[in-house]
Coordinates of C-alpha atoms and ligand atoms in Angstrom, one line a residue:
M1 CA 0.0 0.0 0.0
K2 CA 2.7 2.4 1.1
E3 CA 4.8 1.5 -2.0
Y4 CA 1.7 2.3 -4.1
I5 CA 1.2 5.9 -3.0
H6 CA 4.5 7.3 -4.3
K7 CA 4.5 5.0 -7.4
A8 CA 1.1 6.4 -8.4
L9 CA 2.0 10.1 -8.1
P10 CA 0.6 12.3 -10.8
K11 CA 3.2 12.5 -13.7
Q12 CA 3.0 16.3 -13.7
F13 CA 4.4 16.5 -10.2
E14 CA 7.7 14.9 -11.4
T15 CA 8.7 18.0 -13.3
I16 CA 8.3 20.0 -10.1
I17 CA 10.0 17.8 -7.6
G18 CA 12.8 16.1 -9.6
N19 CA 14.0 12.5 -8.9
I20 CA 12.7 10.8 -5.8
Q21 CA 15.6 9.5 -3.7
N22 CA 13.4 8.0 -1.0
V23 CA 10.1 8.3 0.7
S24 CA 8.9 8.3 4.3
Y25 CA 5.6 8.8 6.1
P26 CA 4.3 10.7 9.1
A27 CA 4.2 8.8 12.4
R28 CA 0.4 9.2 12.3
Q29 CA -1.7 9.6 9.2
G30 CA -4.6 12.0 9.4
A31 CA -8.3 11.0 9.1
T32 CA -9.0 12.3 5.7
S33 CA -5.9 11.5 3.6
E34 CA -2.7 9.6 3.1
V35 CA 0.5 11.7 3.3
V36 CA 3.8 10.8 1.8
F37 CA 7.1 12.7 2.3
L38 CA 9.1 12.8 -0.9
H39 CA 12.9 13.3 -0.5
T40 CA 14.2 14.3 -4.0
D41 CA 17.3 15.6 -5.5
Q42 CA 15.7 19.1 -5.3
G43 CA 14.4 19.1 -1.7
K44 CA 11.6 17.7 0.5
Y45 CA 8.0 17.7 -0.6
V46 CA 4.7 16.4 0.8
C47 CA 2.0 14.7 -1.3
K48 CA -1.4 14.5 0.3
R49 CA -3.9 12.2 -1.3
S50 CA -7.6 11.9 -0.6
S51 CA -10.1 9.4 -2.1
L52 CA -13.5 9.8 -0.6
P53 CA -15.8 12.4 -2.2
Q54 CA -16.1 14.6 1.0
Y55 CA -12.4 14.5 1.6
K56 CA -11.6 15.3 -2.0
T57 CA -13.7 18.4 -1.7
W58 CA -11.7 19.3 1.4
L59 CA -8.4 18.8 -0.3
L60 CA -9.4 21.2 -3.1
E61 CA -10.4 23.7 -0.4
E62 CA -7.0 23.3 1.2
A63 CA -5.2 23.8 -2.0
K64 CA -7.1 27.0 -2.7
A65 CA -6.6 28.4 0.8
M66 CA -2.9 27.5 0.8
K67 CA -2.4 29.3 -2.5
E68 CA -4.2 32.4 -1.4
L69 CA -2.6 32.6 2.0
N70 CA 0.9 32.1 0.4
T71 CA 0.3 35.2 -1.7
D72 CA -1.7 37.4 0.7
T73 CA -0.2 36.7 4.1
S74 CA 3.1 35.8 5.7
L75 CA 1.5 33.0 7.8
P76 CA 3.8 30.1 8.6
I77 CA 2.2 27.4 6.4
P78 CA 3.4 25.1 3.7
T79 CA 4.1 26.4 0.3
F80 CA 1.6 25.3 -2.4
Y81 CA 3.1 23.7 -5.5
D82 CA 0.4 21.9 -7.4
Y83 CA -3.0 20.2 -7.2
M84 CA -4.4 17.4 -9.3
E85 CA -7.6 15.4 -9.7
E86 CA -7.6 12.0 -11.2
E87 CA -10.6 9.6 -11.5
D88 CA -10.3 8.0 -8.0
N89 CA -8.0 10.3 -6.1
S90 CA -7.1 14.0 -5.6
Y91 CA -3.5 15.1 -4.8
L92 CA -2.0 18.1 -3.2
L93 CA 1.7 18.8 -3.6
M94 CA 3.3 21.2 -1.0
S95 CA 6.5 21.9 0.8
M96 CA 7.6 19.6 3.6
E97 CA 7.8 21.7 6.7
E98 CA 10.2 21.1 9.6
G99 CA 8.9 19.8 12.9
V100 CA 6.5 17.2 14.5
P101 CA 2.8 17.6 15.3
L102 CA 2.2 19.1 18.7
R103 CA 0.6 15.9 19.9
E104 CA 3.8 14.0 19.3
A105 CA 5.9 16.8 20.8
L106 CA 3.8 16.8 24.0
L107 CA 4.4 13.0 24.4
A108 CA 8.1 13.4 23.8
V109 CA 8.9 15.9 26.5
K110 CA 9.6 14.8 30.0
T111 CA 8.4 17.5 32.3
N112 CA 5.2 19.5 32.9
E113 CA 7.2 22.8 32.4
E114 CA 8.1 21.7 28.9
Q115 CA 4.5 20.9 28.1
V116 CA 3.4 24.2 29.5
K117 CA 5.9 26.0 27.3
L118 CA 4.7 24.1 24.2
I119 CA 1.1 24.9 25.0
Q120 CA 1.8 28.6 25.6
S121 CA 3.5 28.9 22.3
F122 CA 0.4 27.2 20.7
G123 CA -1.7 30.0 22.2
E124 CA 0.7 32.7 21.0
K125 CA 0.7 31.2 17.4
L126 CA -3.1 31.0 17.3
K127 CA -3.3 34.6 18.5
K128 CA -1.1 35.7 15.6
L129 CA -3.3 33.8 13.1
H130 CA -6.5 35.4 14.5
E131 CA -4.8 38.8 14.2
T132 CA -3.7 38.3 10.6
S133 CA -5.3 40.8 8.4
L134 CA -6.9 39.7 5.2
P135 CA -7.5 41.1 1.8
P136 CA -11.0 42.8 1.8
E137 CA -12.5 40.1 -0.5
W138 CA -12.1 37.6 2.3
E139 CA -14.0 39.7 4.8
H140 CA -17.7 39.2 4.2
Q141 CA -20.7 39.9 6.3
I142 CA -22.2 36.4 6.1
S143 CA -22.0 34.6 9.3
W144 CA -19.5 31.7 9.2
L145 CA -21.5 29.9 11.9
D146 CA -24.7 30.0 9.8
I147 CA -22.8 28.6 6.8
Q148 CA -21.3 25.8 9.0
L149 CA -24.8 25.0 10.4
K150 CA -26.0 24.6 6.8
K151 CA -23.0 22.4 6.0
A152 CA -23.6 20.4 9.1
A153 CA -27.2 19.7 8.0
Y154 CA -25.9 18.6 4.5
N155 CA -23.2 16.4 6.1
L156 CA -25.8 14.8 8.4
Q157 CA -27.9 13.9 5.3
H158 CA -25.1 12.8 3.0
Y159 CA -22.2 11.5 5.1
E160 CA -21.5 9.5 8.2
V161 CA -21.1 11.9 11.0
D162 CA -21.0 11.6 14.8
G163 CA -23.8 14.2 15.2
N164 CA -27.5 13.5 15.1
P165 CA -30.7 15.5 14.2
Q166 CA -31.5 16.4 17.9
L167 CA -28.0 17.8 18.4
L168 CA -28.3 19.8 15.1
D169 CA -31.7 21.3 16.3
S170 CA -30.2 22.3 19.6
L171 CA -27.2 24.0 17.8
L172 CA -29.7 25.9 15.6
E173 CA -31.7 27.0 18.6
Q174 CA -28.9 27.9 21.0
K175 CA -26.4 29.9 18.9
P176 CA -23.9 31.7 21.0
R177 CA -23.9 35.6 20.9
A178 CA -22.1 36.8 17.7
I179 CA -18.6 38.1 18.0
P180 CA -16.4 39.7 15.4
Q181 CA -15.1 37.2 12.8
T182 CA -11.4 36.8 12.1
L183 CA -9.2 34.6 10.0
I184 CA -9.5 31.1 11.4
H185 CA -7.7 27.8 10.9
G186 CA -10.9 25.8 11.0
D187 CA -9.4 22.5 12.3
C188 CA -6.9 23.8 14.9
T189 CA -6.2 20.6 16.9
I190 CA -2.8 19.5 18.3
D191 CA -2.4 17.3 15.2
N192 CA -2.4 20.2 12.8
V193 CA 0.4 22.4 14.1
L194 CA 4.1 21.6 13.9
V195 CA 6.6 22.1 16.7
V196 CA 10.2 23.2 16.0
D197 CA 12.7 23.7 18.9
N198 CA 10.0 23.4 21.6
S199 CA 7.7 26.0 20.1
V200 CA 4.7 25.7 17.8
E201 CA 5.8 27.2 14.4
T202 CA 3.7 26.0 11.5
F203 CA 0.0 25.5 10.7
I204 CA -0.9 22.5 8.4
D205 CA -4.1 20.9 7.3
L206 CA -5.7 24.0 6.0
S207 CA -9.0 22.9 4.4
G208 CA -11.1 24.7 7.0
V209 CA -9.4 28.1 6.7
A210 CA -12.0 30.8 6.6
Y211 CA -13.2 34.2 7.8
G212 CA -15.0 32.8 10.7
D213 CA -15.6 32.4 14.5
P214 CA -12.3 32.3 16.4
R215 CA -14.0 30.4 19.2
Y216 CA -14.2 27.3 17.0
D217 CA -10.4 27.3 16.8
V218 CA -9.9 27.9 20.5
A219 CA -12.4 25.0 21.3
L220 CA -10.5 22.6 19.1
A221 CA -7.1 23.8 20.3
I222 CA -7.9 23.2 24.0
R223 CA -10.1 20.1 23.6
S224 CA -7.2 17.6 24.5
F225 CA -6.2 19.4 27.7
I226 CA -9.4 21.1 28.8
Y227 CA -9.2 19.3 32.2
D228 CA -5.6 20.1 32.8
K229 CA -5.6 23.5 34.6
S230 CA -1.9 24.3 34.1
L231 CA -2.0 23.5 30.4
L232 CA -5.3 25.4 29.9
N233 CA -3.9 28.5 31.7
A234 CA -0.7 28.3 29.7
F235 CA -2.7 28.3 26.5
Y236 CA -4.7 31.4 27.5
K237 CA -1.5 33.1 28.7
G238 CA -0.3 32.9 25.1
Y239 CA -3.6 33.5 23.4
T240 CA -5.1 36.4 25.4
L241 CA -7.8 37.4 22.9
L242 CA -10.7 35.7 24.5
R243 CA -11.6 32.9 26.9
L244 CA -14.4 30.4 26.2
S245 CA -17.2 29.8 28.6
K246 CA -18.1 26.2 29.3
E247 CA -21.2 26.7 27.1
E248 CA -19.2 28.0 24.2
F249 CA -16.7 25.2 24.5
D250 CA -19.5 22.6 24.4
Y251 CA -21.3 24.4 21.6
F252 CA -18.2 24.2 19.3
D253 CA -16.4 21.1 20.4
G254 CA -19.1 18.6 21.5
G255 CA -21.6 20.3 19.2
L256 CA -20.6 21.7 15.8
Y257 CA -17.4 19.6 15.5
E258 CA -19.6 16.4 15.6
F259 CA -20.8 17.2 12.1
F260 CA -17.4 17.5 10.4
Ligands
ADP1 N1 3.5 20.2 4.8 C1 3.8 19.3 5.7 N2 5.0 19.2 6.3 C2 5.3 18.3 7.2 N3 4.4 17.4 7.6 C3 3.2 17.3 7.1 C4 2.8 18.3 6.1 N4 1.5 18.0 5.8 C5 1.1 17.0 6.5 N5 2.1 16.5 7.3 C6 2.1 15.4 8.2 O1 1.0 14.5 7.8 C7 0.0 14.4 8.8 C8 -1.3 14.3 8.1 O2 -1.5 15.5 7.4 P1 -2.9 16.4 7.5 O3 -2.8 17.4 6.5 O4 -3.1 16.7 8.9 O5 -4.0 15.3 7.0 P2 -5.5 15.0 7.5 O6 -6.3 16.1 6.8 O7 -5.8 13.7 6.9 O8 -5.5 15.2 8.9 C9 0.2 15.6 9.7 O9 -0.2 15.3 11.0 C10 1.7 15.8 9.7 O10 2.4 14.8 10.5
MG2 MG1 -4.7 16.6 10.2

């Protein structure tokens, strides 16, 4: 299977990346794709492949977002090289960035202080992303949350999701008070940021990038350490822009996220 991925790369990628010397794989694959690291005579590249219809749509969204953010911002994200659709699979070619996912980095460090430092840097990095200004065409008046609720209803009908009709109804009825929208990552878990030298440096997995509700990013960012006071405080020490109430956290993490 592993052999197959890099042997079946789109031909047009070869002219960009040069000769492949060897390939390797991330310690953990994501849920929507297969990623292969390509070590070539010209450098290191990542090919991300998705096969299911929903995930192919997301890969296209990721390609578009990466390309636009490369041009319009100086955010620390991979460089977009190419995108290609074939009959069964879609492929995204991008730069291979240094570092390991924050989840891995947290497991590798030995002390609580080191974990605290990592999480604080995560908060700081997310603050920078939320403060990144966007070209005017990104900033629209439509509520991101309303769009997500429509997508949630579509996903519930068409795909296998963890959410159910009752949960969707309660999300529609109990929308949190609106706050100003910002640039958001859209899937800001500890799997989707890379750590270099004990600090979160790079955002990856960009299909959810949007002008949207920053509370969604915060909820997904803190979901894996929500019950660890010292880590939670470290996150907010770095982030500083807002703090989620319990209701807001539940709305976005246990609620909306269940449909994606
Ligand atoms: N540009 C990149 N540079 C370095 N590692 C990457 C890059 N893109 C993906 N990875 C690795 O591959 C894993 C899966 O990629 P990701 O884009 O998160 O896929 P999924 O959408 O399936 O979660 C990441 O957790 C990371 O380890
Ligand atoms: Mg991921």
